[in-house]
Amino acid sequence: MLDKKNRIRLKKEFDHVFQTGQSFYSGILGVKTANNKENNVRLGFLVGLKVSKKAVDRNKIKRQLREISSQELKEIKNGTDIVVIALPSILKTDFEIIKKSLKLAFKKLNLYKTKND
């Protein structure tokens, strides 16, 4: 589970990432990222009704994305806000493929710390 300091929850925080951030989309998910003024990594997850009308399915996807992100949290540069957006095709995708796709998105957006950081 993510600590409170590592969560994006307010609408204005999500809006900031969407307006100023970079993005990367794959077939099953999208990732948007922006710098924040704090010295920690914050994550937000969006799983809309287009993914599934069942709350059970949406919550399962959120839990999977949170688990993967929390494992990668210590490797991500500080001062970053990240929003992960689930696309409808994620529902039929295996956990390992979701994990690989999310790691690829983080790598493409240069979110991982370098050896100098």
Short mmCIF file of C-alpha atoms in Angstrom, two decimals:
data_model
loop_
_atom_site.label_atom_id
_atom_site.label_comp_id
_atom_site.label_asym_id
_atom_site.label_seq_id
_atom_site.Cartn_x
_atom_site.Cartn_y
_atom_site.Cartn_z
CA MET A 1 0.00 0.00 0.00
CA LEU A 2 1.21 3.49 -0.80
CA ASP A 3 1.81 6.00 1.99
CA LYS A 4 -0.29 9.17 1.98
CA LYS A 5 2.76 11.19 0.95
CA ASN A 6 3.04 9.04 -2.19
CA ARG A 7 -0.56 9.49 -3.42
CA ILE A 8 -2.18 11.97 -5.78
CA ARG A 9 -5.78 12.40 -4.68
CA LEU A 10 -6.96 15.93 -5.41
CA LYS A 11 -8.45 16.97 -8.73
CA LYS A 12 -6.09 19.94 -9.01
CA GLU A 13 -3.10 17.61 -8.63
CA PHE A 14 -4.38 15.37 -11.44
CA ASP A 15 -5.09 18.46 -13.56
CA HIS A 16 -1.54 19.74 -13.04
CA VAL A 17 -0.09 16.48 -14.37
CA PHE A 18 -2.46 16.45 -17.36
CA GLN A 19 -1.73 20.07 -18.29
CA THR A 20 2.05 20.19 -17.83
CA GLY A 21 3.25 16.61 -18.08
CA GLN A 22 4.75 14.26 -20.62
CA SER A 23 2.92 11.13 -21.64
CA PHE A 24 3.48 7.62 -22.95
CA TYR A 25 0.73 5.26 -24.09
CA SER A 26 0.89 1.57 -24.84
CA GLY A 27 -1.96 -0.72 -25.84
CA ILE A 28 -3.17 -1.35 -22.30
CA LEU A 29 -2.22 1.75 -20.30
CA GLY A 30 -1.04 5.31 -20.42
CA VAL A 31 1.34 7.14 -18.10
CA LYS A 32 1.54 10.90 -17.62
CA THR A 33 4.27 12.51 -15.55
CA ALA A 34 5.15 15.98 -14.31
CA ASN A 35 7.55 17.47 -11.80
CA ASN A 36 6.27 18.40 -8.35
CA LYS A 37 7.54 20.82 -5.74
CA GLU A 38 7.85 18.14 -3.09
CA ASN A 39 10.81 15.85 -2.66
CA ASN A 40 8.96 12.58 -3.15
CA VAL A 41 7.25 10.51 -5.80
CA ARG A 42 3.45 10.71 -5.94
CA LEU A 43 1.23 8.32 -7.89
CA GLY A 44 -2.38 8.47 -9.03
CA PHE A 45 -4.42 5.84 -10.83
CA LEU A 46 -7.38 6.29 -13.19
CA VAL A 47 -9.54 3.32 -14.09
CA GLY A 48 -12.74 4.56 -15.68
CA LEU A 49 -16.09 3.05 -16.49
CA LYS A 50 -14.92 2.39 -20.05
CA VAL A 51 -12.56 -0.26 -18.66
CA SER A 52 -15.42 -2.07 -16.91
CA LYS A 53 -18.78 -1.15 -15.49
CA LYS A 54 -18.12 -3.49 -12.55
CA ALA A 55 -16.41 -1.87 -9.56
CA VAL A 56 -14.85 -5.25 -8.71
CA ASP A 57 -12.94 -5.29 -11.99
CA ARG A 58 -11.87 -1.64 -11.75
CA ASN A 59 -10.63 -2.10 -8.18
CA LYS A 60 -8.70 -5.23 -9.15
CA ILE A 61 -6.88 -3.27 -11.87
CA LYS A 62 -6.11 -0.46 -9.40
CA ARG A 63 -4.73 -2.96 -6.87
CA GLN A 64 -2.50 -4.52 -9.52
CA LEU A 65 -1.21 -1.13 -10.69
CA ARG A 66 -0.56 -0.01 -7.10
CA GLU A 67 1.35 -3.19 -6.35
CA ILE A 68 3.61 -2.84 -9.38
CA SER A 69 4.17 0.87 -8.73
CA SER A 70 4.99 0.38 -5.05
CA GLN A 71 7.67 -2.16 -6.02
CA GLU A 72 9.19 0.37 -8.44
CA LEU A 73 8.83 3.37 -6.11
CA LYS A 74 12.37 3.31 -4.71
CA GLU A 75 13.84 3.31 -8.23
CA ILE A 76 11.94 6.40 -9.45
CA LYS A 77 13.41 9.92 -9.29
CA ASN A 78 12.18 12.11 -6.44
CA GLY A 79 10.06 15.16 -7.21
CA THR A 80 7.84 13.38 -9.73
CA ASP A 81 4.05 13.10 -10.05
CA ILE A 82 2.86 10.09 -12.05
CA VAL A 83 -0.68 9.31 -13.23
CA VAL A 84 -1.36 5.83 -14.61
CA ILE A 85 -4.41 5.54 -16.87
CA ALA A 86 -5.89 2.12 -17.55
CA LEU A 87 -7.27 1.49 -21.04
CA PRO A 88 -10.11 -0.98 -21.74
CA SER A 89 -7.83 -3.72 -23.09
CA ILE A 90 -6.09 -4.03 -19.69
CA LEU A 91 -9.01 -6.08 -18.38
CA LYS A 92 -8.05 -9.15 -20.42
CA THR A 93 -4.31 -8.79 -19.83
CA ASP A 94 -2.14 -10.95 -17.59
CA PHE A 95 -0.45 -9.38 -14.52
CA GLU A 96 3.07 -9.99 -15.85
CA ILE A 97 2.30 -8.21 -19.12
CA ILE A 98 0.84 -5.26 -17.20
CA LYS A 99 4.03 -5.18 -15.11
CA LYS A 100 6.26 -5.18 -18.19
CA SER A 101 4.17 -2.50 -19.88
CA LEU A 102 4.27 -0.20 -16.83
CA LYS A 103 8.03 -0.65 -16.42
CA LEU A 104 8.51 0.13 -20.11
CA ALA A 105 6.45 3.32 -19.75
CA PHE A 106 8.53 4.41 -16.74
CA LYS A 107 11.71 3.74 -18.69
CA LYS A 108 10.52 5.61 -21.81
CA LEU A 109 9.65 8.65 -19.67
CA ASN A 110 13.10 8.58 -17.97
CA LEU A 111 11.58 8.18 -14.51
CA TYR A 112 14.21 5.81 -13.14
CA LYS A 113 17.12 7.15 -11.11
CA THR A 114 20.50 7.12 -12.78
CA LYS A 115 23.64 6.02 -10.97
CA ASN A 116 24.51 9.69 -10.34
CA ASP A 117 21.19 10.44 -8.54
#
